[in-house]
Each structure stands twice: as C-alpha cells, then as structure tokens.
Amino acid sequence: MTETSPDSPAPVDVVLPCLDEADALPWVLERIPSGWRAIVVDNGSTDGSADIARALGAHVVHEPRRGFGAACHAGLTAATADVVCFCDCDASLDPVLLPAIAGPVLDGAADLVLGRRRPVTRRAWPLHARLANLELARLIHRRTGLRLHDLGPMRAARREPLLALHLTDRRSGYPLQMLVRAADAGWQVKETDVPYRPRTGRSKVTGTWRGTWHAVQDMRAVLAEPPATDRVHTHTARGAGR
C-alpha cells in the first residue's frame, strides 16, 4: 500500500470498517491498490487493530459508536477522494480486485458497483447467511425493481452523491439503505463477481444465527421506509463531483 499525503490526494479512498481485525489487517492493507488511500475505521477494537493499521500506513479514524453503518459512514465522511470504495477488513474479500469494482464508476458507466460474492469454499459463506441473502435479493427486487444477487459489501460510488443520499442507518442496514436510496434516485447499479474467501476470525454479524437474525431485522426496517425521493437527487450520480 502506498500512503498518500494531503498534497497528493488519492484517486480513490477505500473505507475499511474494523473491529478486532489485527490478524487480517496486514494482508488486507498490503493489497490495497498502489496510490489509493486506506481509511481504517476502528469501531472499538481491543486487539491493537488501530495501531497496526497506522503502522502499516493507513489513515485511521476512530468511531466510538458501535455498528457497521456507524463505521462505514465515519469512513465516508473522512474520505476526500472523488470515488470511495468500501471493503470488509476480515480478508474475506481481496482488495486487489477493487479496481474492477471502481472502474465503471471512474469511467462514468455506473453510479454504484457491487461485488457479487462467489464463495471459493462452502465454509466461506454459512448456509444461514446464504439463505438470508437469497431472501434479501427477492425483497430488494420487490422494493426497487433491481435484479441483484447479493448485497455485496465490496462496492464503489462517488463520494458527494453518496453523502447526498443522507444515509441514517448505523447498524447492519447501512449497505441496504445505500442501495435502496440509490435506486430511488435513479442511479445505475451494476454487479461484478468477486471471490469470497473464509474470513479471518469470527464474524460479528453473519457468523451466528442470532447475528444474522438481527441483520435481517435491520434490513426489513430499511425496506419498509417510503421512497426517499424527497431526500435525494432524482438524477443519476454519474459524473457528479467532476
């Protein structure tokens, strides 16, 4: 990973929500594309994750409020690049693949690109999580008309239009709220396949039935929201901020 300075801003910022990912961080950060900036958002780690990330050249943001959405949004507000990527920090997704995710956004061919997870082994994605994902894809289609296969955590979009979505969920519903409000705003949404590996360490959300259940409840609440056309732009985000 190449650390950038304020005088040479990164073309893309990569937001990495982090909660006790000390074992995965070295592998993840060394695979951030050269010249891109890694923003590690420490969400209350007790294993020294923040110190490790800082020593490896990442920009570290501390978000004391627990929640996946809280960490993601803290990273988004700390970003300065025109295009922002999001990626899990547990080594289940390879940051080397981020240019393929960000490419259509940078080229103006898409407003939001999601990495569709394709597990490389059965243990990479527990059965209960895969079943929940299938149901979520069905609900997303019913709510937005988008035919997607996965609410991929690896994703890319332009920073200013993302901020204009006024995302409010700070828990597991954050990625879904981003997608729903983007669809309401008429964004062009695309998927691209990415390999999905067994994560390093234990999942805080989908690693248990209970965690998956709470995530599903958060997402059902997001899907029940009325269309957000009064809160977001009704035109596409392509080219915004250029």
JSON list of C-alpha atoms in Angstrom, two decimals:
[
{"chain": "A", "resi": 1, "resn": "MET", "atom": "CA", "xyz": [0.00, 0.00, 0.00]},
{"chain": "A", "resi": 2, "resn": "THR", "atom": "CA", "xyz": [1.24, 3.50, -0.84]},
{"chain": "A", "resi": 3, "resn": "GLU", "atom": "CA", "xyz": [0.47, 6.17, 1.73]},
{"chain": "A", "resi": 4, "resn": "THR", "atom": "CA", "xyz": [-0.60, 9.47, 0.20]},
{"chain": "A", "resi": 5, "resn": "SER", "atom": "CA", "xyz": [-0.12, 12.96, 1.56]},
{"chain": "A", "resi": 6, "resn": "PRO", "atom": "CA", "xyz": [-2.57, 15.88, 1.56]},
{"chain": "A", "resi": 7, "resn": "ASP", "atom": "CA", "xyz": [-0.52, 17.38, -1.31]},
{"chain": "A", "resi": 8, "resn": "SER", "atom": "CA", "xyz": [-1.08, 14.28, -3.45]},
{"chain": "A", "resi": 9, "resn": "PRO", "atom": "CA", "xyz": [-4.63, 13.13, -2.76]},
{"chain": "A", "resi": 10, "resn": "ALA", "atom": "CA", "xyz": [-5.52, 9.55, -3.60]},
{"chain": "A", "resi": 11, "resn": "PRO", "atom": "CA", "xyz": [-7.68, 8.97, -6.68]},
{"chain": "A", "resi": 12, "resn": "VAL", "atom": "CA", "xyz": [-9.80, 6.55, -4.63]},
{"chain": "A", "resi": 13, "resn": "ASP", "atom": "CA", "xyz": [-10.34, 6.18, -0.89]},
{"chain": "A", "resi": 14, "resn": "VAL", "atom": "CA", "xyz": [-11.01, 2.69, 0.50]},
{"chain": "A", "resi": 15, "resn": "VAL", "atom": "CA", "xyz": [-13.13, 2.57, 3.66]},
{"chain": "A", "resi": 16, "resn": "LEU", "atom": "CA", "xyz": [-12.37, -0.44, 5.85]},
{"chain": "A", "resi": 17, "resn": "PRO", "atom": "CA", "xyz": [-14.67, -0.81, 8.89]},
{"chain": "A", "resi": 18, "resn": "CYS", "atom": "CA", "xyz": [-12.66, -2.57, 11.56]},
{"chain": "A", "resi": 19, "resn": "LEU", "atom": "CA", "xyz": [-13.48, -4.32, 14.83]},
{"chain": "A", "resi": 20, "resn": "ASP", "atom": "CA", "xyz": [-10.70, -6.55, 16.19]},
{"chain": "A", "resi": 21, "resn": "GLU", "atom": "CA", "xyz": [-9.13, -7.44, 12.85]},
{"chain": "A", "resi": 22, "resn": "ALA", "atom": "CA", "xyz": [-5.46, -7.46, 13.91]},
{"chain": "A", "resi": 23, "resn": "ASP", "atom": "CA", "xyz": [-4.81, -10.82, 12.25]},
{"chain": "A", "resi": 24, "resn": "ALA", "atom": "CA", "xyz": [-6.31, -9.81, 8.90]},
{"chain": "A", "resi": 25, "resn": "LEU", "atom": "CA", "xyz": [-5.10, -6.22, 8.61]},
{"chain": "A", "resi": 26, "resn": "PRO", "atom": "CA", "xyz": [-1.55, -6.84, 7.30]},
{"chain": "A", "resi": 27, "resn": "TRP", "atom": "CA", "xyz": [-2.84, -8.99, 4.42]},
{"chain": "A", "resi": 28, "resn": "VAL", "atom": "CA", "xyz": [-5.65, -6.57, 3.63]},
{"chain": "A", "resi": 29, "resn": "LEU", "atom": "CA", "xyz": [-3.57, -3.40, 3.69]},
{"chain": "A", "resi": 30, "resn": "GLU", "atom": "CA", "xyz": [-0.70, -4.78, 1.64]},
{"chain": "A", "resi": 31, "resn": "ARG", "atom": "CA", "xyz": [-3.21, -5.50, -1.15]},
{"chain": "A", "resi": 32, "resn": "ILE", "atom": "CA", "xyz": [-4.73, -2.02, -1.38]},
{"chain": "A", "resi": 33, "resn": "PRO", "atom": "CA", "xyz": [-4.06, -0.75, -4.94]},
{"chain": "A", "resi": 34, "resn": "SER", "atom": "CA", "xyz": [-0.96, 1.40, -5.20]},
{"chain": "A", "resi": 35, "resn": "GLY", "atom": "CA", "xyz": [-1.67, 5.10, -4.72]},
{"chain": "A", "resi": 36, "resn": "TRP", "atom": "CA", "xyz": [-5.11, 4.53, -3.21]},
{"chain": "A", "resi": 37, "resn": "ARG", "atom": "CA", "xyz": [-5.70, 5.54, 0.41]},
{"chain": "A", "resi": 38, "resn": "ALA", "atom": "CA", "xyz": [-6.88, 3.06, 3.02]},
{"chain": "A", "resi": 39, "resn": "ILE", "atom": "CA", "xyz": [-9.16, 4.55, 5.69]},
{"chain": "A", "resi": 40, "resn": "VAL", "atom": "CA", "xyz": [-9.38, 2.08, 8.57]},
{"chain": "A", "resi": 41, "resn": "VAL", "atom": "CA", "xyz": [-12.30, 2.95, 10.83]},
{"chain": "A", "resi": 42, "resn": "ASP", "atom": "CA", "xyz": [-11.66, 1.47, 14.25]},
{"chain": "A", "resi": 43, "resn": "ASN", "atom": "CA", "xyz": [-15.00, 0.66, 15.85]},
{"chain": "A", "resi": 44, "resn": "GLY", "atom": "CA", "xyz": [-13.80, -0.10, 19.37]},
{"chain": "A", "resi": 45, "resn": "SER", "atom": "CA", "xyz": [-11.12, -2.74, 18.80]},
{"chain": "A", "resi": 46, "resn": "THR", "atom": "CA", "xyz": [-9.29, -4.14, 21.82]},
{"chain": "A", "resi": 47, "resn": "ASP", "atom": "CA", "xyz": [-6.63, -6.10, 19.92]},
{"chain": "A", "resi": 48, "resn": "GLY", "atom": "CA", "xyz": [-4.46, -3.22, 18.74]},
{"chain": "A", "resi": 49, "resn": "SER", "atom": "CA", "xyz": [-6.00, -3.03, 15.27]},
{"chain": "A", "resi": 50, "resn": "ALA", "atom": "CA", "xyz": [-5.74, 0.75, 15.11]},
{"chain": "A", "resi": 51, "resn": "ASP", "atom": "CA", "xyz": [-2.03, 0.75, 15.95]},
{"chain": "A", "resi": 52, "resn": "ILE", "atom": "CA", "xyz": [-1.34, -1.96, 13.39]},
{"chain": "A", "resi": 53, "resn": "ALA", "atom": "CA", "xyz": [-3.24, -0.09, 10.69]},
{"chain": "A", "resi": 54, "resn": "ARG", "atom": "CA", "xyz": [-1.43, 3.15, 11.45]},
{"chain": "A", "resi": 55, "resn": "ALA", "atom": "CA", "xyz": [1.96, 1.45, 11.41]},
{"chain": "A", "resi": 56, "resn": "LEU", "atom": "CA", "xyz": [1.15, -0.01, 8.01]},
{"chain": "A", "resi": 57, "resn": "GLY", "atom": "CA", "xyz": [0.40, 3.43, 6.56]},
{"chain": "A", "resi": 58, "resn": "ALA", "atom": "CA", "xyz": [-3.39, 3.56, 6.74]},
{"chain": "A", "resi": 59, "resn": "HIS", "atom": "CA", "xyz": [-5.33, 6.64, 7.75]},
{"chain": "A", "resi": 60, "resn": "VAL", "atom": "CA", "xyz": [-7.10, 5.65, 10.99]},
{"chain": "A", "resi": 61, "resn": "VAL", "atom": "CA", "xyz": [-10.45, 7.05, 12.07]},
{"chain": "A", "resi": 62, "resn": "HIS", "atom": "CA", "xyz": [-11.96, 6.22, 15.48]},
{"chain": "A", "resi": 63, "resn": "GLU", "atom": "CA", "xyz": [-15.72, 5.70, 15.62]},
{"chain": "A", "resi": 64, "resn": "PRO", "atom": "CA", "xyz": [-16.82, 5.00, 19.23]},
{"chain": "A", "resi": 65, "resn": "ARG", "atom": "CA", "xyz": [-20.44, 4.31, 18.33]},
{"chain": "A", "resi": 66, "resn": "ARG", "atom": "CA", "xyz": [-20.69, 0.58, 17.67]},
{"chain": "A", "resi": 67, "resn": "GLY", "atom": "CA", "xyz": [-22.28, -0.55, 14.44]},
{"chain": "A", "resi": 68, "resn": "PHE", "atom": "CA", "xyz": [-21.25, -1.49, 10.91]},
{"chain": "A", "resi": 69, "resn": "GLY", "atom": "CA", "xyz": [-23.09, 1.50, 9.48]},
{"chain": "A", "resi": 70, "resn": "ALA", "atom": "CA", "xyz": [-21.54, 3.85, 12.01]},
{"chain": "A", "resi": 71, "resn": "ALA", "atom": "CA", "xyz": [-18.07, 2.72, 10.97]},
{"chain": "A", "resi": 72, "resn": "CYS", "atom": "CA", "xyz": [-18.82, 2.90, 7.24]},
{"chain": "A", "resi": 73, "resn": "HIS", "atom": "CA", "xyz": [-20.31, 6.37, 7.49]},
{"chain": "A", "resi": 74, "resn": "ALA", "atom": "CA", "xyz": [-17.42, 7.67, 9.59]},
{"chain": "A", "resi": 75, "resn": "GLY", "atom": "CA", "xyz": [-15.09, 6.48, 6.83]},
{"chain": "A", "resi": 76, "resn": "LEU", "atom": "CA", "xyz": [-17.23, 8.11, 4.14]},
{"chain": "A", "resi": 77, "resn": "THR", "atom": "CA", "xyz": [-17.24, 11.46, 5.93]},
{"chain": "A", "resi": 78, "resn": "ALA", "atom": "CA", "xyz": [-13.45, 11.22, 6.40]},
{"chain": "A", "resi": 79, "resn": "ALA", "atom": "CA", "xyz": [-12.89, 10.47, 2.70]},
{"chain": "A", "resi": 80, "resn": "THR", "atom": "CA", "xyz": [-11.69, 13.19, 0.35]},
{"chain": "A", "resi": 81, "resn": "ALA", "atom": "CA", "xyz": [-11.33, 11.32, -2.96]},
{"chain": "A", "resi": 82, "resn": "ASP", "atom": "CA", "xyz": [-13.95, 11.67, -5.67]},
{"chain": "A", "resi": 83, "resn": "VAL", "atom": "CA", "xyz": [-14.61, 7.92, -5.64]},
{"chain": "A", "resi": 84, "resn": "VAL", "atom": "CA", "xyz": [-14.96, 5.86, -2.47]},
{"chain": "A", "resi": 85, "resn": "CYS", "atom": "CA", "xyz": [-14.78, 2.08, -2.15]},
{"chain": "A", "resi": 86, "resn": "PHE", "atom": "CA", "xyz": [-15.97, 0.02, 0.79]},
{"chain": "A", "resi": 87, "resn": "CYS", "atom": "CA", "xyz": [-14.42, -3.34, 1.67]},
{"chain": "A", "resi": 88, "resn": "ASP", "atom": "CA", "xyz": [-14.62, -5.69, 4.62]},
{"chain": "A", "resi": 89, "resn": "CYS", "atom": "CA", "xyz": [-11.47, -5.80, 6.73]},
{"chain": "A", "resi": 90, "resn": "ASP", "atom": "CA", "xyz": [-11.52, -9.53, 7.55]},
{"chain": "A", "resi": 91, "resn": "ALA", "atom": "CA", "xyz": [-9.60, -10.87, 4.49]},
{"chain": "A", "resi": 92, "resn": "SER", "atom": "CA", "xyz": [-12.73, -12.47, 3.03]},
{"chain": "A", "resi": 93, "resn": "LEU", "atom": "CA", "xyz": [-12.52, -10.09, 0.06]},
{"chain": "A", "resi": 94, "resn": "ASP", "atom": "CA", "xyz": [-9.31, -9.29, -1.80]},
{"chain": "A", "resi": 95, "resn": "PRO", "atom": "CA", "xyz": [-8.62, -5.54, -2.15]},
{"chain": "A", "resi": 96, "resn": "VAL", "atom": "CA", "xyz": [-6.58, -6.31, -5.29]},
{"chain": "A", "resi": 97, "resn": "LEU", "atom": "CA", "xyz": [-9.98, -6.62, -7.01]},
{"chain": "A", "resi": 98, "resn": "LEU", "atom": "CA", "xyz": [-11.08, -3.08, -6.13]},
{"chain": "A", "resi": 99, "resn": "PRO", "atom": "CA", "xyz": [-10.05, -1.52, -9.49]},
{"chain": "A", "resi": 100, "resn": "ALA", "atom": "CA", "xyz": [-12.57, -3.79, -11.22]},
{"chain": "A", "resi": 101, "resn": "ILE", "atom": "CA", "xyz": [-15.25, -2.51, -8.83]},
{"chain": "A", "resi": 102, "resn": "ALA", "atom": "CA", "xyz": [-14.31, 1.16, -9.07]},
{"chain": "A", "resi": 103, "resn": "GLY", "atom": "CA", "xyz": [-13.57, 1.13, -12.80]},
{"chain": "A", "resi": 104, "resn": "PRO", "atom": "CA", "xyz": [-17.17, 1.56, -14.07]},
{"chain": "A", "resi": 105, "resn": "VAL", "atom": "CA", "xyz": [-17.68, 4.42, -11.59]},
{"chain": "A", "resi": 106, "resn": "LEU", "atom": "CA", "xyz": [-14.46, 6.14, -12.60]},
{"chain": "A", "resi": 107, "resn": "ASP", "atom": "CA", "xyz": [-15.40, 5.71, -16.28]},
{"chain": "A", "resi": 108, "resn": "GLY", "atom": "CA", "xyz": [-18.92, 7.02, -15.78]},
{"chain": "A", "resi": 109, "resn": "ALA", "atom": "CA", "xyz": [-20.51, 3.72, -16.83]},
{"chain": "A", "resi": 110, "resn": "ALA", "atom": "CA", "xyz": [-22.19, 3.14, -13.46]},
{"chain": "A", "resi": 111, "resn": "ASP", "atom": "CA", "xyz": [-23.12, 5.05, -10.33]},
{"chain": "A", "resi": 112, "resn": "LEU", "atom": "CA", "xyz": [-22.84, 2.20, -7.83]},
{"chain": "A", "resi": 113, "resn": "VAL", "atom": "CA", "xyz": [-21.00, -1.08, -8.36]},
{"chain": "A", "resi": 114, "resn": "LEU", "atom": "CA", "xyz": [-21.41, -4.04, -6.01]},
{"chain": "A", "resi": 115, "resn": "GLY", "atom": "CA", "xyz": [-19.10, -7.04, -5.78]},
{"chain": "A", "resi": 116, "resn": "ARG", "atom": "CA", "xyz": [-21.24, -10.17, -6.04]},
{"chain": "A", "resi": 117, "resn": "ARG", "atom": "CA", "xyz": [-19.69, -12.67, -3.65]},
{"chain": "A", "resi": 118, "resn": "ARG", "atom": "CA", "xyz": [-18.86, -16.07, -5.15]},
{"chain": "A", "resi": 119, "resn": "PRO", "atom": "CA", "xyz": [-17.65, -18.36, -2.33]},
{"chain": "A", "resi": 120, "resn": "VAL", "atom": "CA", "xyz": [-14.48, -20.31, -3.05]},
{"chain": "A", "resi": 121, "resn": "THR", "atom": "CA", "xyz": [-15.34, -22.93, -0.39]},
{"chain": "A", "resi": 122, "resn": "ARG", "atom": "CA", "xyz": [-18.52, -23.93, 1.40]},
{"chain": "A", "resi": 123, "resn": "ARG", "atom": "CA", "xyz": [-17.28, -22.62, 4.72]},
{"chain": "A", "resi": 124, "resn": "ALA", "atom": "CA", "xyz": [-16.70, -19.17, 3.24]},
{"chain": "A", "resi": 125, "resn": "TRP", "atom": "CA", "xyz": [-20.43, -18.44, 3.43]},
{"chain": "A", "resi": 126, "resn": "PRO", "atom": "CA", "xyz": [-22.57, -20.24, 6.03]},
{"chain": "A", "resi": 127, "resn": "LEU", "atom": "CA", "xyz": [-25.84, -21.74, 4.83]},
{"chain": "A", "resi": 128, "resn": "HIS", "atom": "CA", "xyz": [-28.00, -19.49, 7.01]},
{"chain": "A", "resi": 129, "resn": "ALA", "atom": "CA", "xyz": [-26.26, -16.41, 5.61]},
{"chain": "A", "resi": 130, "resn": "ARG", "atom": "CA", "xyz": [-26.69, -17.57, 2.01]},
{"chain": "A", "resi": 131, "resn": "LEU", "atom": "CA", "xyz": [-30.38, -18.26, 2.56]},
{"chain": "A", "resi": 132, "resn": "ALA", "atom": "CA", "xyz": [-30.85, -14.84, 4.15]},
{"chain": "A", "resi": 133, "resn": "ASN", "atom": "CA", "xyz": [-29.09, -13.28, 1.17]},
{"chain": "A", "resi": 134, "resn": "LEU", "atom": "CA", "xyz": [-31.42, -15.01, -1.31]},
{"chain": "A", "resi": 135, "resn": "GLU", "atom": "CA", "xyz": [-34.46, -13.71, 0.55]},
{"chain": "A", "resi": 136, "resn": "LEU", "atom": "CA", "xyz": [-32.94, -10.24, 0.69]},
{"chain": "A", "resi": 137, "resn": "ALA", "atom": "CA", "xyz": [-32.37, -10.24, -3.08]},
{"chain": "A", "resi": 138, "resn": "ARG", "atom": "CA", "xyz": [-36.05, -11.07, -3.57]},
{"chain": "A", "resi": 139, "resn": "LEU", "atom": "CA", "xyz": [-37.13, -8.25, -1.27]},
{"chain": "A", "resi": 140, "resn": "ILE", "atom": "CA", "xyz": [-34.77, -5.80, -2.95]},
{"chain": "A", "resi": 141, "resn": "HIS", "atom": "CA", "xyz": [-36.29, -6.61, -6.34]},
{"chain": "A", "resi": 142, "resn": "ARG", "atom": "CA", "xyz": [-39.80, -6.12, -4.98]},
{"chain": "A", "resi": 143, "resn": "ARG", "atom": "CA", "xyz": [-38.87, -2.79, -3.38]},
{"chain": "A", "resi": 144, "resn": "THR", "atom": "CA", "xyz": [-36.61, -1.29, -6.07]},
{"chain": "A", "resi": 145, "resn": "GLY", "atom": "CA", "xyz": [-37.05, -3.32, -9.27]},
{"chain": "A", "resi": 146, "resn": "LEU", "atom": "CA", "xyz": [-33.31, -4.11, -9.27]},
{"chain": "A", "resi": 147, "resn": "ARG", "atom": "CA", "xyz": [-32.41, -7.71, -10.09]},
{"chain": "A", "resi": 148, "resn": "LEU", "atom": "CA", "xyz": [-29.36, -8.31, -7.92]},
{"chain": "A", "resi": 149, "resn": "HIS", "atom": "CA", "xyz": [-27.86, -11.48, -6.49]},
{"chain": "A", "resi": 150, "resn": "ASP", "atom": "CA", "xyz": [-26.03, -10.10, -3.48]},
{"chain": "A", "resi": 151, "resn": "LEU", "atom": "CA", "xyz": [-25.87, -7.06, -1.23]},
{"chain": "A", "resi": 152, "resn": "GLY", "atom": "CA", "xyz": [-22.11, -7.03, -1.74]},
{"chain": "A", "resi": 153, "resn": "PRO", "atom": "CA", "xyz": [-20.03, -5.33, 0.98]},
{"chain": "A", "resi": 154, "resn": "MET", "atom": "CA", "xyz": [-17.31, -4.57, -1.61]},
{"chain": "A", "resi": 155, "resn": "ARG", "atom": "CA", "xyz": [-18.66, -1.58, -3.51]},
{"chain": "A", "resi": 156, "resn": "ALA", "atom": "CA", "xyz": [-17.79, 1.75, -5.11]},
{"chain": "A", "resi": 157, "resn": "ALA", "atom": "CA", "xyz": [-19.54, 5.06, -5.79]},
{"chain": "A", "resi": 158, "resn": "ARG", "atom": "CA", "xyz": [-18.77, 8.78, -5.95]},
{"chain": "A", "resi": 159, "resn": "ARG", "atom": "CA", "xyz": [-18.36, 10.44, -2.57]},
{"chain": "A", "resi": 160, "resn": "GLU", "atom": "CA", "xyz": [-20.52, 13.56, -2.98]},
{"chain": "A", "resi": 161, "resn": "PRO", "atom": "CA", "xyz": [-23.58, 11.73, -4.36]},
{"chain": "A", "resi": 162, "resn": "LEU", "atom": "CA", "xyz": [-23.20, 9.18, -1.56]},
{"chain": "A", "resi": 163, "resn": "LEU", "atom": "CA", "xyz": [-23.27, 11.93, 1.04]},
{"chain": "A", "resi": 164, "resn": "ALA", "atom": "CA", "xyz": [-26.32, 13.42, -0.71]},
{"chain": "A", "resi": 165, "resn": "LEU", "atom": "CA", "xyz": [-28.23, 10.18, -0.02]},
{"chain": "A", "resi": 166, "resn": "HIS", "atom": "CA", "xyz": [-28.32, 11.26, 3.66]},
{"chain": "A", "resi": 167, "resn": "LEU", "atom": "CA", "xyz": [-27.92, 7.73, 4.99]},
{"chain": "A", "resi": 168, "resn": "THR", "atom": "CA", "xyz": [-29.17, 7.36, 8.55]},
{"chain": "A", "resi": 169, "resn": "ASP", "atom": "CA", "xyz": [-28.86, 3.65, 9.42]},
{"chain": "A", "resi": 170, "resn": "ARG", "atom": "CA", "xyz": [-25.85, 2.99, 11.63]},
{"chain": "A", "resi": 171, "resn": "ARG", "atom": "CA", "xyz": [-26.15, -0.76, 12.03]},
{"chain": "A", "resi": 172, "resn": "SER", "atom": "CA", "xyz": [-26.45, -3.67, 9.60]},
{"chain": "A", "resi": 173, "resn": "GLY", "atom": "CA", "xyz": [-28.96, -1.88, 7.39]},
{"chain": "A", "resi": 174, "resn": "TYR", "atom": "CA", "xyz": [-26.44, 0.68, 6.12]},
{"chain": "A", "resi": 175, "resn": "PRO", "atom": "CA", "xyz": [-25.40, -1.16, 2.91]},
{"chain": "A", "resi": 176, "resn": "LEU", "atom": "CA", "xyz": [-29.03, -1.83, 2.05]},
{"chain": "A", "resi": 177, "resn": "GLN", "atom": "CA", "xyz": [-30.13, 1.73, 2.74]},
{"chain": "A", "resi": 178, "resn": "MET", "atom": "CA", "xyz": [-27.37, 2.93, 0.41]},
{"chain": "A", "resi": 179, "resn": "LEU", "atom": "CA", "xyz": [-28.69, 0.66, -2.34]},
{"chain": "A", "resi": 180, "resn": "VAL", "atom": "CA", "xyz": [-32.36, 1.49, -1.82]},
{"chain": "A", "resi": 181, "resn": "ARG", "atom": "CA", "xyz": [-31.83, 5.22, -1.77]},
{"chain": "A", "resi": 182, "resn": "ALA", "atom": "CA", "xyz": [-29.54, 5.00, -4.78]},
{"chain": "A", "resi": 183, "resn": "ALA", "atom": "CA", "xyz": [-32.27, 3.11, -6.64]},
{"chain": "A", "resi": 184, "resn": "ASP", "atom": "CA", "xyz": [-34.85, 5.72, -5.60]},
{"chain": "A", "resi": 185, "resn": "ALA", "atom": "CA", "xyz": [-32.51, 8.37, -7.02]},
{"chain": "A", "resi": 186, "resn": "GLY", "atom": "CA", "xyz": [-32.32, 6.61, -10.37]},
{"chain": "A", "resi": 187, "resn": "TRP", "atom": "CA", "xyz": [-28.69, 5.51, -10.09]},
{"chain": "A", "resi": 188, "resn": "GLN", "atom": "CA", "xyz": [-27.27, 2.95, -12.49]},
{"chain": "A", "resi": 189, "resn": "VAL", "atom": "CA", "xyz": [-26.37, -0.05, -10.32]},
{"chain": "A", "resi": 190, "resn": "LYS", "atom": "CA", "xyz": [-24.17, -2.91, -11.53]},
{"chain": "A", "resi": 191, "resn": "GLU", "atom": "CA", "xyz": [-22.78, -6.14, -10.11]},
{"chain": "A", "resi": 192, "resn": "THR", "atom": "CA", "xyz": [-19.48, -7.86, -10.81]},
{"chain": "A", "resi": 193, "resn": "ASP", "atom": "CA", "xyz": [-18.35, -11.22, -9.45]},
{"chain": "A", "resi": 194, "resn": "VAL", "atom": "CA", "xyz": [-15.68, -11.35, -6.74]},
{"chain": "A", "resi": 195, "resn": "PRO", "atom": "CA", "xyz": [-14.25, -14.43, -5.00]},
{"chain": "A", "resi": 196, "resn": "TYR", "atom": "CA", "xyz": [-15.36, -14.78, -1.38]},
{"chain": "A", "resi": 197, "resn": "ARG", "atom": "CA", "xyz": [-12.90, -16.45, 0.98]},
{"chain": "A", "resi": 198, "resn": "PRO", "atom": "CA", "xyz": [-13.30, -17.75, 4.55]},
{"chain": "A", "resi": 199, "resn": "ARG", "atom": "CA", "xyz": [-12.83, -14.74, 6.78]},
{"chain": "A", "resi": 200, "resn": "THR", "atom": "CA", "xyz": [-10.01, -14.41, 9.29]},
{"chain": "A", "resi": 201, "resn": "GLY", "atom": "CA", "xyz": [-11.52, -14.58, 12.77]},
{"chain": "A", "resi": 202, "resn": "ARG", "atom": "CA", "xyz": [-15.16, -14.78, 13.78]},
{"chain": "A", "resi": 203, "resn": "SER", "atom": "CA", "xyz": [-17.90, -12.81, 12.08]},
{"chain": "A", "resi": 204, "resn": "LYS", "atom": "CA", "xyz": [-19.64, -10.19, 14.21]},
{"chain": "A", "resi": 205, "resn": "VAL", "atom": "CA", "xyz": [-22.85, -10.42, 12.18]},
{"chain": "A", "resi": 206, "resn": "THR", "atom": "CA", "xyz": [-23.45, -13.40, 9.89]},
{"chain": "A", "resi": 207, "resn": "GLY", "atom": "CA", "xyz": [-21.26, -15.83, 11.80]},
{"chain": "A", "resi": 208, "resn": "THR", "atom": "CA", "xyz": [-24.21, -16.75, 14.03]},
{"chain": "A", "resi": 209, "resn": "TRP", "atom": "CA", "xyz": [-27.93, -17.30, 13.57]},
{"chain": "A", "resi": 210, "resn": "ARG", "atom": "CA", "xyz": [-28.61, -14.56, 16.11]},
{"chain": "A", "resi": 211, "resn": "GLY", "atom": "CA", "xyz": [-26.38, -12.08, 14.33]},
{"chain": "A", "resi": 212, "resn": "THR", "atom": "CA", "xyz": [-27.99, -12.90, 11.00]},
{"chain": "A", "resi": 213, "resn": "TRP", "atom": "CA", "xyz": [-31.46, -12.51, 12.51]},
{"chain": "A", "resi": 214, "resn": "HIS", "atom": "CA", "xyz": [-30.66, -9.04, 13.85]},
{"chain": "A", "resi": 215, "resn": "ALA", "atom": "CA", "xyz": [-29.19, -8.06, 10.48]},
{"chain": "A", "resi": 216, "resn": "VAL", "atom": "CA", "xyz": [-32.33, -9.22, 8.70]},
{"chain": "A", "resi": 217, "resn": "GLN", "atom": "CA", "xyz": [-34.49, -7.21, 11.10]},
{"chain": "A", "resi": 218, "resn": "ASP", "atom": "CA", "xyz": [-32.40, -4.08, 10.45]},
{"chain": "A", "resi": 219, "resn": "MET", "atom": "CA", "xyz": [-32.77, -4.59, 6.73]},
{"chain": "A", "resi": 220, "resn": "ARG", "atom": "CA", "xyz": [-36.50, -5.19, 6.89]},
{"chain": "A", "resi": 221, "resn": "ALA", "atom": "CA", "xyz": [-36.81, -1.82, 8.62]},
{"chain": "A", "resi": 222, "resn": "VAL", "atom": "CA", "xyz": [-34.89, -0.19, 5.75]},
{"chain": "A", "resi": 223, "resn": "LEU", "atom": "CA", "xyz": [-37.08, -1.87, 3.14]},
{"chain": "A", "resi": 224, "resn": "ALA", "atom": "CA", "xyz": [-40.17, -0.57, 4.92]},
{"chain": "A", "resi": 225, "resn": "GLU", "atom": "CA", "xyz": [-39.05, 3.05, 4.52]},
{"chain": "A", "resi": 226, "resn": "PRO", "atom": "CA", "xyz": [-41.03, 5.09, 1.97]},
{"chain": "A", "resi": 227, "resn": "PRO", "atom": "CA", "xyz": [-39.23, 6.15, -1.22]},
{"chain": "A", "resi": 228, "resn": "ALA", "atom": "CA", "xyz": [-36.62, 8.73, -0.36]},
{"chain": "A", "resi": 229, "resn": "THR", "atom": "CA", "xyz": [-37.16, 11.00, -3.37]},
{"chain": "A", "resi": 230, "resn": "ASP", "atom": "CA", "xyz": [-37.59, 13.97, -1.07]},
{"chain": "A", "resi": 231, "resn": "ARG", "atom": "CA", "xyz": [-34.14, 13.37, 0.42]},
{"chain": "A", "resi": 232, "resn": "VAL", "atom": "CA", "xyz": [-32.01, 12.52, -2.63]},
{"chain": "A", "resi": 233, "resn": "HIS", "atom": "CA", "xyz": [-31.43, 13.73, -6.13]},
{"chain": "A", "resi": 234, "resn": "THR", "atom": "CA", "xyz": [-33.66, 12.16, -8.76]},
{"chain": "A", "resi": 235, "resn": "HIS", "atom": "CA", "xyz": [-30.95, 12.21, -11.43]},
{"chain": "A", "resi": 236, "resn": "THR", "atom": "CA", "xyz": [-28.05, 9.75, -11.72]},
{"chain": "A", "resi": 237, "resn": "ALA", "atom": "CA", "xyz": [-24.79, 10.34, -9.94]},
{"chain": "A", "resi": 238, "resn": "ARG", "atom": "CA", "xyz": [-22.52, 9.72, -12.94]},
{"chain": "A", "resi": 239, "resn": "GLY", "atom": "CA", "xyz": [-20.04, 12.49, -13.40]},
{"chain": "A", "resi": 240, "resn": "ALA", "atom": "CA", "xyz": [-21.06, 14.24, -10.19]},
{"chain": "A", "resi": 241, "resn": "GLY", "atom": "CA", "xyz": [-18.23, 15.93, -8.40]},
{"chain": "A", "resi": 242, "resn": "ARG", "atom": "CA", "xyz": [-16.02, 16.12, -11.51]}
]
